[in-house]
PDB file of C-alpha atoms in Angstrom:
ATOM      1  CA  UNK A   1     -21.710  55.024  31.049  1.00 80.00           C
ATOM      2  CA  UNK A   2     -20.799  52.664  33.908  1.00 76.00           C
ATOM      3  CA  UNK A   3     -22.900  49.976  32.244  1.00 82.00           C
ATOM      4  CA  UNK A   4     -20.841  50.287  29.009  1.00 82.00           C
ATOM      5  CA  UNK A   5     -17.571  49.988  30.943  1.00 83.00           C
ATOM      6  CA  UNK A   6     -18.804  46.880  32.748  1.00 73.00           C
ATOM      7  CA  UNK A   7     -19.915  45.303  29.447  1.00 77.00           C
ATOM      8  CA  UNK A   8     -16.554  46.090  27.878  1.00 77.00           C
ATOM      9  CA  UNK A   9     -14.761  44.635  30.905  1.00 72.00           C
ATOM     10  CA  UNK A  10     -16.834  41.415  30.778  1.00 72.00           C
ATOM     11  CA  UNK A  11     -16.199  41.003  27.041  1.00 73.00           C
ATOM     12  CA  UNK A  12     -12.478  41.563  27.601  1.00 74.00           C
ATOM     13  CA  UNK A  13     -12.330  38.982  30.406  1.00 73.00           C
ATOM     14  CA  UNK A  14     -14.274  36.504  28.267  1.00 72.00           C
ATOM     15  CA  UNK A  15     -11.906  36.975  25.329  1.00 71.00           C
ATOM     16  CA  UNK A  16      -8.871  36.637  27.589  1.00 71.00           C
ATOM     17  CA  UNK A  17     -10.313  33.452  29.096  1.00 73.00           C
ATOM     18  CA  UNK A  18     -10.841  31.972  25.627  1.00 74.00           C
ATOM     19  CA  UNK A  19      -7.260  32.798  24.674  1.00 80.00           C
ATOM     20  CA  UNK A  20      -5.889  31.145  27.818  1.00 70.00           C
ATOM     21  CA  UNK A  21      -8.071  28.048  27.378  1.00 79.00           C
ATOM     22  CA  UNK A  22      -7.113  27.852  23.708  1.00 72.00           C
ATOM     23  CA  UNK A  23      -3.419  28.045  24.570  1.00 70.00           C
ATOM     24  CA  UNK A  24      -3.785  25.250  27.129  1.00 74.00           C
ATOM     25  CA  UNK A  25      -5.637  23.031  24.645  1.00 75.00           C
ATOM     26  CA  UNK A  26      -3.144  23.806  21.870  1.00 67.00           C
ATOM     27  CA  UNK A  27      -0.271  22.915  24.183  1.00 64.00           C
ATOM     28  CA  UNK A  28      -1.887  19.568  24.981  1.00 61.00           C
ATOM     29  CA  UNK A  29      -2.712  18.737  21.368  1.00 60.00           C
ATOM     30  CA  UNK A  30       0.666  19.745  19.988  1.00 56.00           C
ATOM     31  CA  UNK A  31       2.394  17.430  22.420  1.00 52.00           C
ATOM     32  CA  UNK A  32       4.003  20.159  24.495  1.00 47.00           C
ATOM     33  CA  UNK A  33       6.067  18.521  27.174  1.00 45.00           C
ATOM     34  CA  UNK A  34       8.426  19.743  29.816  1.00 44.00           C
ATOM     35  CA  UNK A  35      12.142  19.424  29.123  1.00 46.00           C
ATOM     36  CA  UNK A  36      12.393  16.726  31.769  1.00 48.00           C
ATOM     37  CA  UNK A  37      10.480  14.364  29.463  1.00 53.00           C
ATOM     38  CA  UNK A  38      13.023  14.422  26.663  1.00 68.00           C
ATOM     39  CA  UNK A  39      13.962  11.343  24.711  1.00 75.00           C
ATOM     40  CA  UNK A  40      16.192   8.911  26.534  1.00 84.00           C
ATOM     41  CA  UNK A  41      19.615   7.998  25.150  1.00 83.00           C
ATOM     42  CA  UNK A  42      18.251   4.521  24.441  1.00 82.00           C
ATOM     43  CA  UNK A  43      15.327   5.935  22.433  1.00 82.00           C
ATOM     44  CA  UNK A  44      17.705   8.222  20.520  1.00 80.00           C
ATOM     45  CA  UNK A  45      19.935   5.235  19.706  1.00 79.00           C
ATOM     46  CA  UNK A  46      16.971   3.146  18.551  1.00 78.00           C
ATOM     47  CA  UNK A  47      15.768   5.972  16.306  1.00 76.00           C
ATOM     48  CA  UNK A  48      19.259   6.353  14.857  1.00 77.00           C
ATOM     49  CA  UNK A  49      19.587   2.604  14.226  1.00 75.00           C
ATOM     50  CA  UNK A  50      16.217   2.440  12.511  1.00 78.00           C
ATOM     51  CA  UNK A  51      16.643   5.533  10.349  1.00 75.00           C
ATOM     52  CA  UNK A  52      20.170   4.812   9.180  1.00 72.00           C
ATOM     53  CA  UNK A  53      20.804   1.695   7.125  1.00 64.00           C
ATOM     54  CA  UNK A  54      23.140  -0.796   8.723  1.00 58.00           C
ATOM     55  CA  UNK A  55      25.134  -3.694   7.422  1.00 60.00           C
ATOM     56  CA  UNK A  56      22.785  -6.386   6.156  1.00 59.00           C
ATOM     57  CA  UNK A  57      22.677  -9.479   8.298  1.00 66.00           C
ATOM     58  CA  UNK A  58      21.145 -12.900   7.978  1.00 70.00           C
ATOM     59  CA  UNK A  59      17.514 -12.947   8.992  1.00 72.00           C
ATOM     60  CA  UNK A  60      16.694 -15.984  11.095  1.00 72.00           C
ATOM     61  CA  UNK A  61      13.421 -17.881  10.919  1.00 68.00           C
ATOM     62  CA  UNK A  62      11.339 -17.936  14.086  1.00 76.00           C
ATOM     63  CA  UNK A  63      10.010 -20.936  15.978  1.00 77.00           C
ATOM     64  CA  UNK A  64       6.612 -22.276  14.916  1.00 77.00           C
ATOM     65  CA  UNK A  65       4.980 -21.034  18.120  1.00 79.00           C
ATOM     66  CA  UNK A  66       6.288 -17.528  17.382  1.00 81.00           C
ATOM     67  CA  UNK A  67       4.383 -17.221  14.114  1.00 91.00           C
ATOM     68  CA  UNK A  68       1.315 -14.992  14.418  1.00 95.00           C
ATOM     69  CA  UNK A  69      -1.778 -15.192  12.240  1.00 94.00           C
ATOM     70  CA  UNK A  70      -1.632 -13.007   9.164  1.00 96.00           C
ATOM     71  CA  UNK A  71      -4.200 -10.698  10.742  1.00 95.00           C
ATOM     72  CA  UNK A  72      -1.991 -10.203  13.828  1.00 95.00           C
ATOM     73  CA  UNK A  73       1.114  -9.756  11.683  1.00 97.00           C
ATOM     74  CA  UNK A  74      -0.654  -7.168   9.516  1.00 97.00           C
ATOM     75  CA  UNK A  75      -1.878  -5.261  12.599  1.00 97.00           C
ATOM     76  CA  UNK A  76       1.605  -5.200  14.099  1.00 97.00           C
ATOM     77  CA  UNK A  77       3.058  -3.901  10.822  1.00 98.00           C
ATOM     78  CA  UNK A  78       0.322  -1.259  10.660  1.00 97.00           C
ATOM     79  CA  UNK A  79       1.050  -0.108  14.219  1.00 97.00           C
ATOM     80  CA  UNK A  80       4.761   0.149  13.378  1.00 98.00           C
ATOM     81  CA  UNK A  81       3.945   2.688  10.638  1.00 98.00           C
ATOM     82  CA  UNK A  82       2.409   4.988  13.252  1.00 98.00           C
ATOM     83  CA  UNK A  83       5.937   6.012  14.277  1.00 97.00           C
ATOM     84  CA  UNK A  84       6.560   7.362  10.774  1.00 97.00           C
ATOM     85  CA  UNK A  85       3.280   8.735   9.417  1.00 98.00           C
ATOM     86  CA  UNK A  86       0.988  11.674  10.042  1.00 97.00           C
ATOM     87  CA  UNK A  87      -2.638  10.721  10.657  1.00 96.00           C
ATOM     88  CA  UNK A  88      -5.411  12.497  12.539  1.00 94.00           C
ATOM     89  CA  UNK A  89      -5.960   9.397  14.668  1.00 95.00           C
ATOM     90  CA  UNK A  90      -3.775   6.387  15.436  1.00 96.00           C
ATOM     91  CA  UNK A  91      -4.875   3.311  17.328  1.00 94.00           C
ATOM     92  CA  UNK A  92      -2.067   1.227  18.740  1.00 95.00           C
ATOM     93  CA  UNK A  93       1.676   1.592  18.501  1.00 95.00           C
ATOM     94  CA  UNK A  94       4.590  -0.754  18.057  1.00 96.00           C
ATOM     95  CA  UNK A  95       8.043   0.743  18.326  1.00 95.00           C
ATOM     96  CA  UNK A  96       9.961   0.448  15.099  1.00 95.00           C
ATOM     97  CA  UNK A  97      13.400  -0.891  15.902  1.00 93.00           C
ATOM     98  CA  UNK A  98      15.967  -2.716  13.796  1.00 92.00           C
ATOM     99  CA  UNK A  99      15.329  -5.812  15.915  1.00 92.00           C
ATOM    100  CA  UNK A 100      11.572  -5.541  15.428  1.00 95.00           C
ATOM    101  CA  UNK A 101      11.975  -5.255  11.657  1.00 96.00           C
ATOM    102  CA  UNK A 102      14.329  -8.272  11.685  1.00 94.00           C
ATOM    103  CA  UNK A 103      11.832 -10.282  13.745  1.00 94.00           C
ATOM    104  CA  UNK A 104       9.039  -9.460  11.293  1.00 96.00           C
ATOM    105  CA  UNK A 105      11.268 -10.500   8.380  1.00 96.00           C
ATOM    106  CA  UNK A 106      12.068 -13.710  10.284  1.00 95.00           C
ATOM    107  CA  UNK A 107       8.358 -14.453  10.565  1.00 96.00           C
ATOM    108  CA  UNK A 108       8.011 -14.006   6.807  1.00 96.00           C
ATOM    109  CA  UNK A 109      10.966 -16.314   6.228  1.00 94.00           C
ATOM    110  CA  UNK A 110       9.262 -18.897   8.433  1.00 94.00           C
ATOM    111  CA  UNK A 111       5.952 -18.854   6.542  1.00 95.00           C
ATOM    112  CA  UNK A 112       7.375 -18.569   3.023  1.00 95.00           C
ATOM    113  CA  UNK A 113       6.247 -21.505   0.909  1.00 93.00           C
ATOM    114  CA  UNK A 114       4.427 -23.225   3.789  1.00 93.00           C
ATOM    115  CA  UNK A 115       0.753 -23.841   4.485  1.00 92.00           C
ATOM    116  CA  UNK A 116       0.932 -20.738   6.724  1.00 91.00           C
ATOM    117  CA  UNK A 117       2.095 -18.545   3.788  1.00 94.00           C
ATOM    118  CA  UNK A 118       0.467 -15.111   4.148  1.00 97.00           C
ATOM    119  CA  UNK A 119      -1.870 -13.898   1.395  1.00 97.00           C
ATOM    120  CA  UNK A 120      -0.101 -10.518   1.186  1.00 97.00           C
ATOM    121  CA  UNK A 121       3.387 -11.967   1.737  1.00 97.00           C
ATOM    122  CA  UNK A 122       5.035 -10.073  -1.143  1.00 97.00           C
ATOM    123  CA  UNK A 123       3.674  -6.725   0.062  1.00 98.00           C
ATOM    124  CA  UNK A 124       4.927  -7.315   3.602  1.00 98.00           C
ATOM    125  CA  UNK A 125       8.340  -8.513   2.448  1.00 97.00           C
ATOM    126  CA  UNK A 126       8.920  -5.602   0.068  1.00 97.00           C
ATOM    127  CA  UNK A 127       7.836  -3.107   2.750  1.00 97.00           C
ATOM    128  CA  UNK A 128       9.997  -4.573   5.504  1.00 97.00           C
ATOM    129  CA  UNK A 129      13.055  -5.024   3.271  1.00 96.00           C
ATOM    130  CA  UNK A 130      12.931  -1.303   2.428  1.00 96.00           C
ATOM    131  CA  UNK A 131      12.691  -0.457   6.136  1.00 96.00           C
ATOM    132  CA  UNK A 132      15.582  -2.785   6.892  1.00 94.00           C
ATOM    133  CA  UNK A 133      17.669  -0.654   4.514  1.00 93.00           C
ATOM    134  CA  UNK A 134      16.579   2.562   6.267  1.00 93.00           C
ATOM    135  CA  UNK A 135      14.093   3.566   3.537  1.00 95.00           C
ATOM    136  CA  UNK A 136      10.753   4.553   5.060  1.00 96.00           C
ATOM    137  CA  UNK A 137       9.405   6.425   2.041  1.00 97.00           C
ATOM    138  CA  UNK A 138       6.773   3.669   1.650  1.00 97.00           C
ATOM    139  CA  UNK A 139       5.376   4.028   5.201  1.00 97.00           C
ATOM    140  CA  UNK A 140       2.330   6.066   4.123  1.00 97.00           C
ATOM    141  CA  UNK A 141       1.497   3.522   1.413  1.00 98.00           C
ATOM    142  CA  UNK A 142       2.008   0.619   3.832  1.00 98.00           C
ATOM    143  CA  UNK A 143      -0.187   2.302   6.447  1.00 98.00           C
ATOM    144  CA  UNK A 144      -2.990   3.221   4.062  1.00 97.00           C
ATOM    145  CA  UNK A 145      -2.982  -0.123   2.231  1.00 98.00           C
ATOM    146  CA  UNK A 146      -3.407  -2.026   5.494  1.00 97.00           C
ATOM    147  CA  UNK A 147      -5.883   0.610   6.686  1.00 96.00           C
ATOM    148  CA  UNK A 148      -7.982  -0.028   3.561  1.00 96.00           C
ATOM    149  CA  UNK A 149      -7.756  -3.833   4.008  1.00 96.00           C
ATOM    150  CA  UNK A 150      -9.163  -3.245   7.501  1.00 94.00           C
ATOM    151  CA  UNK A 151     -11.962  -1.060   6.087  1.00 95.00           C
ATOM    152  CA  UNK A 152     -10.606   1.971   7.932  1.00 93.00           C
ATOM    153  CA  UNK A 153     -12.803   5.046   8.174  1.00 93.00           C
ATOM    154  CA  UNK A 154     -10.689   7.366  10.329  1.00 94.00           C
ATOM    155  CA  UNK A 155      -6.948   7.818  10.643  1.00 95.00           C
ATOM    156  CA  UNK A 156      -5.816   7.721   7.006  1.00 96.00           C
ATOM    157  CA  UNK A 157      -2.118   8.684   6.786  1.00 97.00           C
ATOM    158  CA  UNK A 158      -1.503  12.000   5.065  1.00 97.00           C
ATOM    159  CA  UNK A 159       2.293  12.074   4.906  1.00 97.00           C
ATOM    160  CA  UNK A 160       5.542  11.243   6.630  1.00 98.00           C
ATOM    161  CA  UNK A 161       6.403  12.876   9.939  1.00 97.00           C
ATOM    162  CA  UNK A 162       9.469  15.046  10.269  1.00 96.00           C
ATOM    163  CA  UNK A 163      12.314  13.781  12.431  1.00 93.00           C
ATOM    164  CA  UNK A 164      11.191  16.112  15.240  1.00 93.00           C
ATOM    165  CA  UNK A 165       7.594  14.871  15.013  1.00 95.00           C
ATOM    166  CA  UNK A 166       8.886  11.304  15.195  1.00 94.00           C
ATOM    167  CA  UNK A 167      10.920  12.174  18.293  1.00 92.00           C
ATOM    168  CA  UNK A 168       7.788  13.577  19.942  1.00 93.00           C
ATOM    169  CA  UNK A 169       5.810  10.469  18.976  1.00 95.00           C
ATOM    170  CA  UNK A 170       8.477   8.231  20.509  1.00 93.00           C
ATOM    171  CA  UNK A 171       8.537  10.297  23.717  1.00 92.00           C
ATOM    172  CA  UNK A 172       4.774  10.075  24.059  1.00 93.00           C
ATOM    173  CA  UNK A 173       4.374   6.393  23.201  1.00 93.00           C
ATOM    174  CA  UNK A 174       7.461   4.488  24.280  1.00 90.00           C
TER     175      UNK A 174
END
């Protein structure tokens, strides 16, 4: 009889331990953070500026030495999508800001019709112009297209993040 009680007690402690460990792991994976790590006012403002269309402005070309290779440009664009898309794994992050989008459009303006013209110029321009207007509905397509060009095997985007998920992503990465 005592042996049965001890067995039952050991099984109960084991199950309780698994529950506690599972809760700790779940908290870490789900991005649980203390209230003290909330988004800063600056991050909130950047998110607002990016997500809400603003008055269109003239995009300025960048200096020759500020023009990246197409591969670098494509990677930067890909990393910007990470702020908007759900994917089981993301490598690299570039904060999506109105200024960042404008800079990327400026790079495109600088290479348009030159010997440095990017092979996928039209794709980049269409994607960034939509973002500049506050339309991120193409972010999954942009992510997965670039991911396929890079022969990606893990981290395919599965959908757009909710606003709350984006806030959490920004808190964790910027």
